[in-house]
Short mmCIF file of N, CA and C in Angstrom, two decimals:
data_model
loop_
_atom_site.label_atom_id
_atom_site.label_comp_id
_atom_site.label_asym_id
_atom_site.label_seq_id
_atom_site.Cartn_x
_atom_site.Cartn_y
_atom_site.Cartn_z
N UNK X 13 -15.50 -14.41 24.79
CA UNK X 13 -14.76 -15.66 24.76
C UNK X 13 -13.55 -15.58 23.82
N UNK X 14 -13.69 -14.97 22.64
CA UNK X 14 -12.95 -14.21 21.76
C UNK X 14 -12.08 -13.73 21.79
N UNK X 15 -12.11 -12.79 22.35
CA UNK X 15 -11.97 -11.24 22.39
C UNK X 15 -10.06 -11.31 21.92
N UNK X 16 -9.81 -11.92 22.52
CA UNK X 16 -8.21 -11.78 22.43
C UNK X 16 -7.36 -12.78 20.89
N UNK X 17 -8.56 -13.54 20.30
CA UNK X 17 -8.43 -14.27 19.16
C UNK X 17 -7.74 -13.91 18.17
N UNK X 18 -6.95 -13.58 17.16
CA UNK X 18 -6.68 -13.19 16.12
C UNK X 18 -7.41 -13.98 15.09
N UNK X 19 -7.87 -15.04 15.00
CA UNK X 19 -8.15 -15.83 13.98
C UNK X 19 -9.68 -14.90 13.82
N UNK X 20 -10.41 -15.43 15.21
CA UNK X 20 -11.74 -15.17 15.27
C UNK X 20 -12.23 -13.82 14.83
N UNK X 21 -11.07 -12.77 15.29
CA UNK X 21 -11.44 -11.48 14.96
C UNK X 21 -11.52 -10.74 13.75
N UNK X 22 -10.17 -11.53 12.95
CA UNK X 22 -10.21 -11.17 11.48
C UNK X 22 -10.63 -11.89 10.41
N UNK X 23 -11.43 -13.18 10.73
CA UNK X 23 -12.17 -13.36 10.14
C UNK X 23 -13.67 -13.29 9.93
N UNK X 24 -14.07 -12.60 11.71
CA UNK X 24 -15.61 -12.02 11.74
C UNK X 24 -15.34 -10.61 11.00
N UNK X 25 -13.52 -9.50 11.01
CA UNK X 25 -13.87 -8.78 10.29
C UNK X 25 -14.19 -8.84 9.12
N UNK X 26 -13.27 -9.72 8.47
CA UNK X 26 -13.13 -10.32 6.70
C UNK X 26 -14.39 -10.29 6.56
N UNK X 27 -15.62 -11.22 7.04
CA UNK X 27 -17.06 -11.44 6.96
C UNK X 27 -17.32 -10.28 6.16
N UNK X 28 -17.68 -9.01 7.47
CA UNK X 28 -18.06 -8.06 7.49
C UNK X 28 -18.15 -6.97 6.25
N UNK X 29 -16.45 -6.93 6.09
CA UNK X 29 -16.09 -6.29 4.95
C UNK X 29 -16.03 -6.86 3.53
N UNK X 30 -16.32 -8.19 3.55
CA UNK X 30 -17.11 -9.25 2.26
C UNK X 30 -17.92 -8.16 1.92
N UNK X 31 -19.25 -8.55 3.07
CA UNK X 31 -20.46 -7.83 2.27
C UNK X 31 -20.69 -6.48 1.78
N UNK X 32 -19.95 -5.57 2.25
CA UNK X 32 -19.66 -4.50 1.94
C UNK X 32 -19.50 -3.79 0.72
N UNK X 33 -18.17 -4.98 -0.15
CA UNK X 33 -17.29 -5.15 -0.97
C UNK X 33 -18.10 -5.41 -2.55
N UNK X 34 -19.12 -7.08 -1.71
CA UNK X 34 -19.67 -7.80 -2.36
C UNK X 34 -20.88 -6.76 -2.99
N UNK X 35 -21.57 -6.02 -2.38
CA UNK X 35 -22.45 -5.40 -2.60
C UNK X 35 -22.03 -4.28 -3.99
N UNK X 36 -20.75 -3.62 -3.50
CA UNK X 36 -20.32 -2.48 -4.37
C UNK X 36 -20.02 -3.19 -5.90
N UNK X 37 -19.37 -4.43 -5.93
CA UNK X 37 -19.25 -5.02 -7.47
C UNK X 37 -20.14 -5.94 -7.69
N UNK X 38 -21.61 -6.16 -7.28
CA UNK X 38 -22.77 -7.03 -7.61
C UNK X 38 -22.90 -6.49 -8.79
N UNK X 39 -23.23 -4.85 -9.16
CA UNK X 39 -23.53 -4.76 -11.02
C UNK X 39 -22.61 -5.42 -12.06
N UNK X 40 -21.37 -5.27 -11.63
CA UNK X 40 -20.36 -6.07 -12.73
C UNK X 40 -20.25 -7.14 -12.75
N UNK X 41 -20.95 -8.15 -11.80
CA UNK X 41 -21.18 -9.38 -12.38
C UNK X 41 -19.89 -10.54 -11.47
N UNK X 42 -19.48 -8.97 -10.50
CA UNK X 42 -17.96 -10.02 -9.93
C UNK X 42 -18.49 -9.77 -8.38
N UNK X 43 -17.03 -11.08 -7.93
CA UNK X 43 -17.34 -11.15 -6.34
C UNK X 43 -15.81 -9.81 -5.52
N UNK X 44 -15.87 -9.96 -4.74
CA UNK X 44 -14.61 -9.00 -4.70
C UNK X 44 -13.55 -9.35 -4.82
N UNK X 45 -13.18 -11.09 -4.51
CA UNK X 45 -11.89 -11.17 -5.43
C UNK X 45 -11.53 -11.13 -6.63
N UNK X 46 -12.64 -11.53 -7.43
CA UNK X 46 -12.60 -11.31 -9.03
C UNK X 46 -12.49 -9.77 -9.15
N UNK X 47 -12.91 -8.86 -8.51
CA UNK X 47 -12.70 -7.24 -8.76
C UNK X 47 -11.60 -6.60 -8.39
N UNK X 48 -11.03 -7.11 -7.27
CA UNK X 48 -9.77 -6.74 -6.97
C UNK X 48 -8.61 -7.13 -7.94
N UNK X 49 -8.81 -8.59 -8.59
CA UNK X 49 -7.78 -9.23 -9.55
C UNK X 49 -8.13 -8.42 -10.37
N UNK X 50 -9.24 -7.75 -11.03
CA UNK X 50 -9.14 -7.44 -12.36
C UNK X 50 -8.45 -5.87 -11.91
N UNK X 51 -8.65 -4.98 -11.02
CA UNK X 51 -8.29 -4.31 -10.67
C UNK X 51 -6.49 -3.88 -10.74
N UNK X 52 -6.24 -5.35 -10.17
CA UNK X 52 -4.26 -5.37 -10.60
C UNK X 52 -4.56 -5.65 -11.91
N UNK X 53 -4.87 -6.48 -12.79
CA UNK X 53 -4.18 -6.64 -14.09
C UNK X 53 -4.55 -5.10 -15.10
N UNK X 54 -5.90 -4.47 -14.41
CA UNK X 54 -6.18 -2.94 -15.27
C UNK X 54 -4.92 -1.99 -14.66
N UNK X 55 -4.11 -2.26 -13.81
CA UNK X 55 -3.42 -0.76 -13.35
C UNK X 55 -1.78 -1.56 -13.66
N UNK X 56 -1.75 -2.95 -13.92
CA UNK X 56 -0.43 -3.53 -14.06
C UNK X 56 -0.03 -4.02 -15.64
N UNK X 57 -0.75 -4.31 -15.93
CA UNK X 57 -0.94 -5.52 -17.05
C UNK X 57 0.35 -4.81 -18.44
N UNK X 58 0.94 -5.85 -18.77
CA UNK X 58 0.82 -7.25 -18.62
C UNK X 58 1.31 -7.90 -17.44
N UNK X 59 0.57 -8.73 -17.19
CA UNK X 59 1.31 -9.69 -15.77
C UNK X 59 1.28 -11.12 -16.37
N UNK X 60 2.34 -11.66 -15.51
CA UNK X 60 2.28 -12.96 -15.54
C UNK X 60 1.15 -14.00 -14.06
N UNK X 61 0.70 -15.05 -14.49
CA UNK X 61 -0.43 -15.45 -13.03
C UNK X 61 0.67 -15.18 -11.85
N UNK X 62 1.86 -15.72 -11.85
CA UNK X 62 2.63 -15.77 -10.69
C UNK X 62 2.56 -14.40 -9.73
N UNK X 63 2.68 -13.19 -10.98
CA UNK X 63 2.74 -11.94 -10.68
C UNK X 63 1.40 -11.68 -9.62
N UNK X 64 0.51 -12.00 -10.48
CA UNK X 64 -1.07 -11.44 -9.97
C UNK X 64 -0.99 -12.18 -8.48
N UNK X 65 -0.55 -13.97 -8.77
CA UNK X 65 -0.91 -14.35 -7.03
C UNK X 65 0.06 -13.82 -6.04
N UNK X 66 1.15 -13.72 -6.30
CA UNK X 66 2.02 -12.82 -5.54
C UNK X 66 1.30 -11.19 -4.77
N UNK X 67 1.06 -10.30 -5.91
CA UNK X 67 0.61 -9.19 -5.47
C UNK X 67 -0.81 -9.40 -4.71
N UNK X 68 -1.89 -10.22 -4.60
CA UNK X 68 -2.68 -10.70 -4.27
C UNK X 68 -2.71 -11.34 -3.07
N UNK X 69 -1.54 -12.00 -2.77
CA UNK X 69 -1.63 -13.33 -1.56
C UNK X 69 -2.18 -13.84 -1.88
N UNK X 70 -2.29 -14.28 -2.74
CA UNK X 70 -3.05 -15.83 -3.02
C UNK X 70 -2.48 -17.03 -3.89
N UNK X 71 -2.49 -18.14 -3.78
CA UNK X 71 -1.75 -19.19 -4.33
C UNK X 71 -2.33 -19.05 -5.80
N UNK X 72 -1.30 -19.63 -6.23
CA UNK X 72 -1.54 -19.39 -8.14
C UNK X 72 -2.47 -20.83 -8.42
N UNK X 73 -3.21 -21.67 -8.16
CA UNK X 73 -4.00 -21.84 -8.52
C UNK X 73 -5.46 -21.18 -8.49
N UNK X 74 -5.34 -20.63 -6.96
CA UNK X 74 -6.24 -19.61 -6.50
C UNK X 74 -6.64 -18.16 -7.92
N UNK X 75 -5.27 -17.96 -8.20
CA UNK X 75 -4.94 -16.77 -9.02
C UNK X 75 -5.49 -17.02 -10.63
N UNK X 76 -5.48 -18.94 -11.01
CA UNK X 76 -5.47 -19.22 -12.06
C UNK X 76 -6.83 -19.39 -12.45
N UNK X 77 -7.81 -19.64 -11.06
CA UNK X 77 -9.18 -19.80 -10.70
C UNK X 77 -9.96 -18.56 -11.41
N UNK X 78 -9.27 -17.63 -10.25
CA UNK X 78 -9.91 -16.40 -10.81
C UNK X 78 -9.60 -15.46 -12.17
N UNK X 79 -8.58 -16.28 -12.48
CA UNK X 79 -8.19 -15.52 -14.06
C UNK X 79 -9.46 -16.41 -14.87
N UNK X 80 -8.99 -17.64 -14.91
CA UNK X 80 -10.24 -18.35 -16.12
C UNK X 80 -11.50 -17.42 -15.95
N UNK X 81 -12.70 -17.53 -14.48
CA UNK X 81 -13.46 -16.59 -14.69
C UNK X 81 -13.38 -15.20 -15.04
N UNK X 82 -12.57 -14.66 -15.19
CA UNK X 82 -12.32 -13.44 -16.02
C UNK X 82 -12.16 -13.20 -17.39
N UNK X 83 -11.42 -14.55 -17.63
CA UNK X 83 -11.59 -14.48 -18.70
C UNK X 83 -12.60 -15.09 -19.71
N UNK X 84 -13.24 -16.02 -19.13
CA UNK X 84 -15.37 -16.13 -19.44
C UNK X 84 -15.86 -15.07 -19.63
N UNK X 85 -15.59 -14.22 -18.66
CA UNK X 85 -16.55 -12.78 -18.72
C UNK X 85 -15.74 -12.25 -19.89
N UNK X 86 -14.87 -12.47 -20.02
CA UNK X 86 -14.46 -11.25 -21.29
C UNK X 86 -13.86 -9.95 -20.42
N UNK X 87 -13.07 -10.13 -19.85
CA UNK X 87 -12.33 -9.41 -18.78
C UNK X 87 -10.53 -9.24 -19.24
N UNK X 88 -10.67 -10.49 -19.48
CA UNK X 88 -8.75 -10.36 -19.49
C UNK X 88 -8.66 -11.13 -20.95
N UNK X 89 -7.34 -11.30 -21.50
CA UNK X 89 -7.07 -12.39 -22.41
C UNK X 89 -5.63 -12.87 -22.14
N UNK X 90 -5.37 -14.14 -22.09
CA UNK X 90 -3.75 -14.70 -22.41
C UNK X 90 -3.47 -14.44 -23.45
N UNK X 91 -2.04 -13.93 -23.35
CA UNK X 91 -0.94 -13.72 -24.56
C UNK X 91 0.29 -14.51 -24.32
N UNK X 92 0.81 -15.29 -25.34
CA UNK X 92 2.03 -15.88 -24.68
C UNK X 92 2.60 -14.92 -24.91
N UNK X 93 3.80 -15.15 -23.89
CA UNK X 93 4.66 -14.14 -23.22
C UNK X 93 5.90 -14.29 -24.71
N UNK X 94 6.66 -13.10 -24.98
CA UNK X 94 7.56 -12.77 -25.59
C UNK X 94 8.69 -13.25 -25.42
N UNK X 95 9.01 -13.08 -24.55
CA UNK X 95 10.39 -13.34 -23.05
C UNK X 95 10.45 -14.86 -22.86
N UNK X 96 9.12 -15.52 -22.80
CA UNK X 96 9.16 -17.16 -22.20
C UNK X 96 7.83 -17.57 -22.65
N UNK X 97 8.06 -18.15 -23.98
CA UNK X 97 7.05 -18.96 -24.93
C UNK X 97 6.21 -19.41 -23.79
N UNK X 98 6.49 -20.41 -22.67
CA UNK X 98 5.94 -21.36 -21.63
C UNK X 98 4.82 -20.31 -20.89
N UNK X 99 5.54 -19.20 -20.63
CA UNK X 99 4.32 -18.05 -19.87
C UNK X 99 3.31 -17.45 -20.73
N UNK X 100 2.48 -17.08 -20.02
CA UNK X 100 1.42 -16.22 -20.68
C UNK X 100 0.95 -14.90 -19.77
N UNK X 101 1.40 -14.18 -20.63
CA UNK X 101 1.02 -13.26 -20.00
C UNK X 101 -0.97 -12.14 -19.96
N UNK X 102 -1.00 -11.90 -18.85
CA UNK X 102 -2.54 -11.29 -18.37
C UNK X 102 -2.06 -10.15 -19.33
N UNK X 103 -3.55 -9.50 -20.09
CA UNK X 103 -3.98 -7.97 -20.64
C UNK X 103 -5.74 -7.89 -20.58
N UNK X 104 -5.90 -6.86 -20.08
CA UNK X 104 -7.08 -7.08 -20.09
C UNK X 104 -7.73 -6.32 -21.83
N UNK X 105 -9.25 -6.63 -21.57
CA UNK X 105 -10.09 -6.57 -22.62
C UNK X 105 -10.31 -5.10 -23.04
N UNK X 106 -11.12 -5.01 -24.02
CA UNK X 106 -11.61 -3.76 -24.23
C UNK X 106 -12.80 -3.68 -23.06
N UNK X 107 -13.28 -4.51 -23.07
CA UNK X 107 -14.46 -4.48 -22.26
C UNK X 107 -14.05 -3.97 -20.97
N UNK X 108 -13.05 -4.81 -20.33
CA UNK X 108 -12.26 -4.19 -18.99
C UNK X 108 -11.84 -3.01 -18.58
N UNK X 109 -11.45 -2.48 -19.77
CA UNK X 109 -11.00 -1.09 -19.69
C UNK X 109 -12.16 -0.54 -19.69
N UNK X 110 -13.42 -0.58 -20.49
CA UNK X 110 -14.38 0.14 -20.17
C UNK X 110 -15.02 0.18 -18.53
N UNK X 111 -14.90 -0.64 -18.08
CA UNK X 111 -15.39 -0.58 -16.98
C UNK X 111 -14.26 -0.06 -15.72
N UNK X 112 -13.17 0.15 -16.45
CA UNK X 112 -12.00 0.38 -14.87
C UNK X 112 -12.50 1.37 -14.24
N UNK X 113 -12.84 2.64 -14.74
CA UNK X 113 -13.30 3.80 -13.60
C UNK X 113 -14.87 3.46 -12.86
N UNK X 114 -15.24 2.85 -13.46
CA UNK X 114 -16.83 2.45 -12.38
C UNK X 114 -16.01 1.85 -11.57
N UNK X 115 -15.41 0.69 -11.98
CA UNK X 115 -15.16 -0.20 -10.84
C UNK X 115 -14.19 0.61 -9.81
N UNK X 116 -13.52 1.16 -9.74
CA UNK X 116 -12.46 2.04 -9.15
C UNK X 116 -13.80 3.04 -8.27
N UNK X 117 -14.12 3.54 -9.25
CA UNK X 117 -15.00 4.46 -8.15
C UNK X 117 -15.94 3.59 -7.13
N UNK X 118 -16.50 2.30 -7.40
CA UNK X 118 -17.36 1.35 -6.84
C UNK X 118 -16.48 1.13 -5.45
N UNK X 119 -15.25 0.79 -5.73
CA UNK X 119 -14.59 0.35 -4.85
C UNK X 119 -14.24 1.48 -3.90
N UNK X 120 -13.62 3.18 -4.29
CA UNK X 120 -13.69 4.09 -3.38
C UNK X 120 -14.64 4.51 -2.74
N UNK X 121 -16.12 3.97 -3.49
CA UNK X 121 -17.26 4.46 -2.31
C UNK X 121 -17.19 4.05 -1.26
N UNK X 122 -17.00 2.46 -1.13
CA UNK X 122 -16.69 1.74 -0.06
C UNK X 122 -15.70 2.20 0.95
N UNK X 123 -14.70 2.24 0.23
CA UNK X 123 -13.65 3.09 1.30
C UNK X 123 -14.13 4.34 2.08
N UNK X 124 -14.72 5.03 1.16
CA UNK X 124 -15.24 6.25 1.60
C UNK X 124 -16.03 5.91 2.94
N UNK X 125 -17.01 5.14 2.21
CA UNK X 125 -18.39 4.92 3.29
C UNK X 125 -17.17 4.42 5.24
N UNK X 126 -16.28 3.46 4.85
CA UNK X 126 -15.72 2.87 5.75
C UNK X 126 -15.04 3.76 6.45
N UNK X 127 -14.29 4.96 5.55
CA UNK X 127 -13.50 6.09 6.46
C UNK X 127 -14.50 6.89 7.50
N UNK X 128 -15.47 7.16 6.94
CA UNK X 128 -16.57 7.97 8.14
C UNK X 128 -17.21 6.95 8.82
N UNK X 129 -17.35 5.68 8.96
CA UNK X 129 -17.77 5.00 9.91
C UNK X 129 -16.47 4.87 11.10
N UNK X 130 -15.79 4.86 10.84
CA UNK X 130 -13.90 4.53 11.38
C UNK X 130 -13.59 5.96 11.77
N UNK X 131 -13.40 6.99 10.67
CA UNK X 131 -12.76 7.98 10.89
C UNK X 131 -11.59 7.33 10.46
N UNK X 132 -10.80 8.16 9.14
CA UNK X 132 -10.13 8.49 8.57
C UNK X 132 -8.47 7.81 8.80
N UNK X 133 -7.99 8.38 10.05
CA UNK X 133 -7.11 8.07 10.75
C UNK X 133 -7.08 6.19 11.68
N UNK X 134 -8.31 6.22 11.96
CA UNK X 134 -8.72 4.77 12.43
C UNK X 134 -8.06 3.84 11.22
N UNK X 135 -9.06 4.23 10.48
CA UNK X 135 -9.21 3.26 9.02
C UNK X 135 -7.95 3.22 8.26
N UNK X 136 -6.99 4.21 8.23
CA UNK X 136 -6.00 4.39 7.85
C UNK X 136 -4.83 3.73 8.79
N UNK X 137 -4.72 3.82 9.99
CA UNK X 137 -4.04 2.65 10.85
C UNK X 137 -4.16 1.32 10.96
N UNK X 138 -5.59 0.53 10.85
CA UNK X 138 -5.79 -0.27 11.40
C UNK X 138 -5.35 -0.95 9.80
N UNK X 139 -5.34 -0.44 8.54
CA UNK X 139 -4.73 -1.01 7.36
C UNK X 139 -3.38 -0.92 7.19
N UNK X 140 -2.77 -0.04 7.59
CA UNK X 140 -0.89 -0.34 7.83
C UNK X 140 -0.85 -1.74 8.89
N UNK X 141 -1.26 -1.43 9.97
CA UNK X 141 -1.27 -2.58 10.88
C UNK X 141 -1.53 -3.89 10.26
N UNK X 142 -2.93 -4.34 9.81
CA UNK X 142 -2.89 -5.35 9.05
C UNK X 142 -1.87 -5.79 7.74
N UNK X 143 -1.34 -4.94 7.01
CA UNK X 143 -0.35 -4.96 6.61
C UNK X 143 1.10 -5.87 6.33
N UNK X 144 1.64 -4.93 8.11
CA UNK X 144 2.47 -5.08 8.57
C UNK X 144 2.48 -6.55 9.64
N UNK X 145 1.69 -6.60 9.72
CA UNK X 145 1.14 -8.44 10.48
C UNK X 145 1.16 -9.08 9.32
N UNK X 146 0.64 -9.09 8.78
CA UNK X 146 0.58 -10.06 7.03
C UNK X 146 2.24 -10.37 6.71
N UNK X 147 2.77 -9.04 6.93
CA UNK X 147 4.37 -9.22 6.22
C UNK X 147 4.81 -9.78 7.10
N UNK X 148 5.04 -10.02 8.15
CA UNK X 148 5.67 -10.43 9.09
C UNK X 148 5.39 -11.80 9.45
N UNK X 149 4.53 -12.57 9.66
CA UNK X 149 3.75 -13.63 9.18
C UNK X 149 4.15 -14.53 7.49
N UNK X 150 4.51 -13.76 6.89
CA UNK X 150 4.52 -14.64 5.93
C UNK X 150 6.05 -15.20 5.96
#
């Protein structure tokens, strides 16, 4: 009935690849958007929220959501910004940094596991493609 849906299809995939995701960062205490955000501010930081919801797609309250819980956990801290008293800029924790290579590797298992279910080249197209629909769309 589907089949030709875009909505229906990428969001039964989204589902799919939730649990996947969800499973690989259950020890750290995060969901996969909280792992992915902490993920940009460990390989970017300092950022500003605007920065993070930008690189993210996600609206900056969305962005501001998932910063506060990060920063509960002891994940990130605000610094006001240098440049613009009004901003604050994302750094993450000591704690964060301890955990960036688990979480990095947590997250390439997944990939991994997904490239040999797909094959390599699959999995590697069908993410330019999504991509390139996203950009074009927005």
């Amino acid at each position: 009935m589907f089949e030709q849906c875009l909505f229906f299809n990428t969001t039964s995939l989204a589902r799919q690849v939730e649990r996947r995701w969800t499973q690989a960062f259950k020890p750290f205490g995060l969901t996969p958007s909280q792992a992915f955000m902490l993920r940009v501010v460990l390989d970017k930081a300092p950022l500003l929220a605007r920065e993070i919801s930008e690189e993210l797609n996600i609206s900056r309250p969305t962005a501001t959501r998932g910063l506060d819980h990060l920063e509960r956990m002891g994940y990130i801290k605000r610094v006001i910004s240098d440049k613009d008293a009004r901003e604050q800029e994302i750094h993450p924790t000591a704690s964060a940094l301890e955990i960036k290579a688990d979480l990095n590797t947590a997250s390439g298992e997944v990939t991994k596991r997904m490239k040999k279910l797909l094959g390599t080249n699959e999995f590697e197209s069908v993410v330019t493609q999504m991509r390139s629909i996203t950009s074009a769309l927005k």
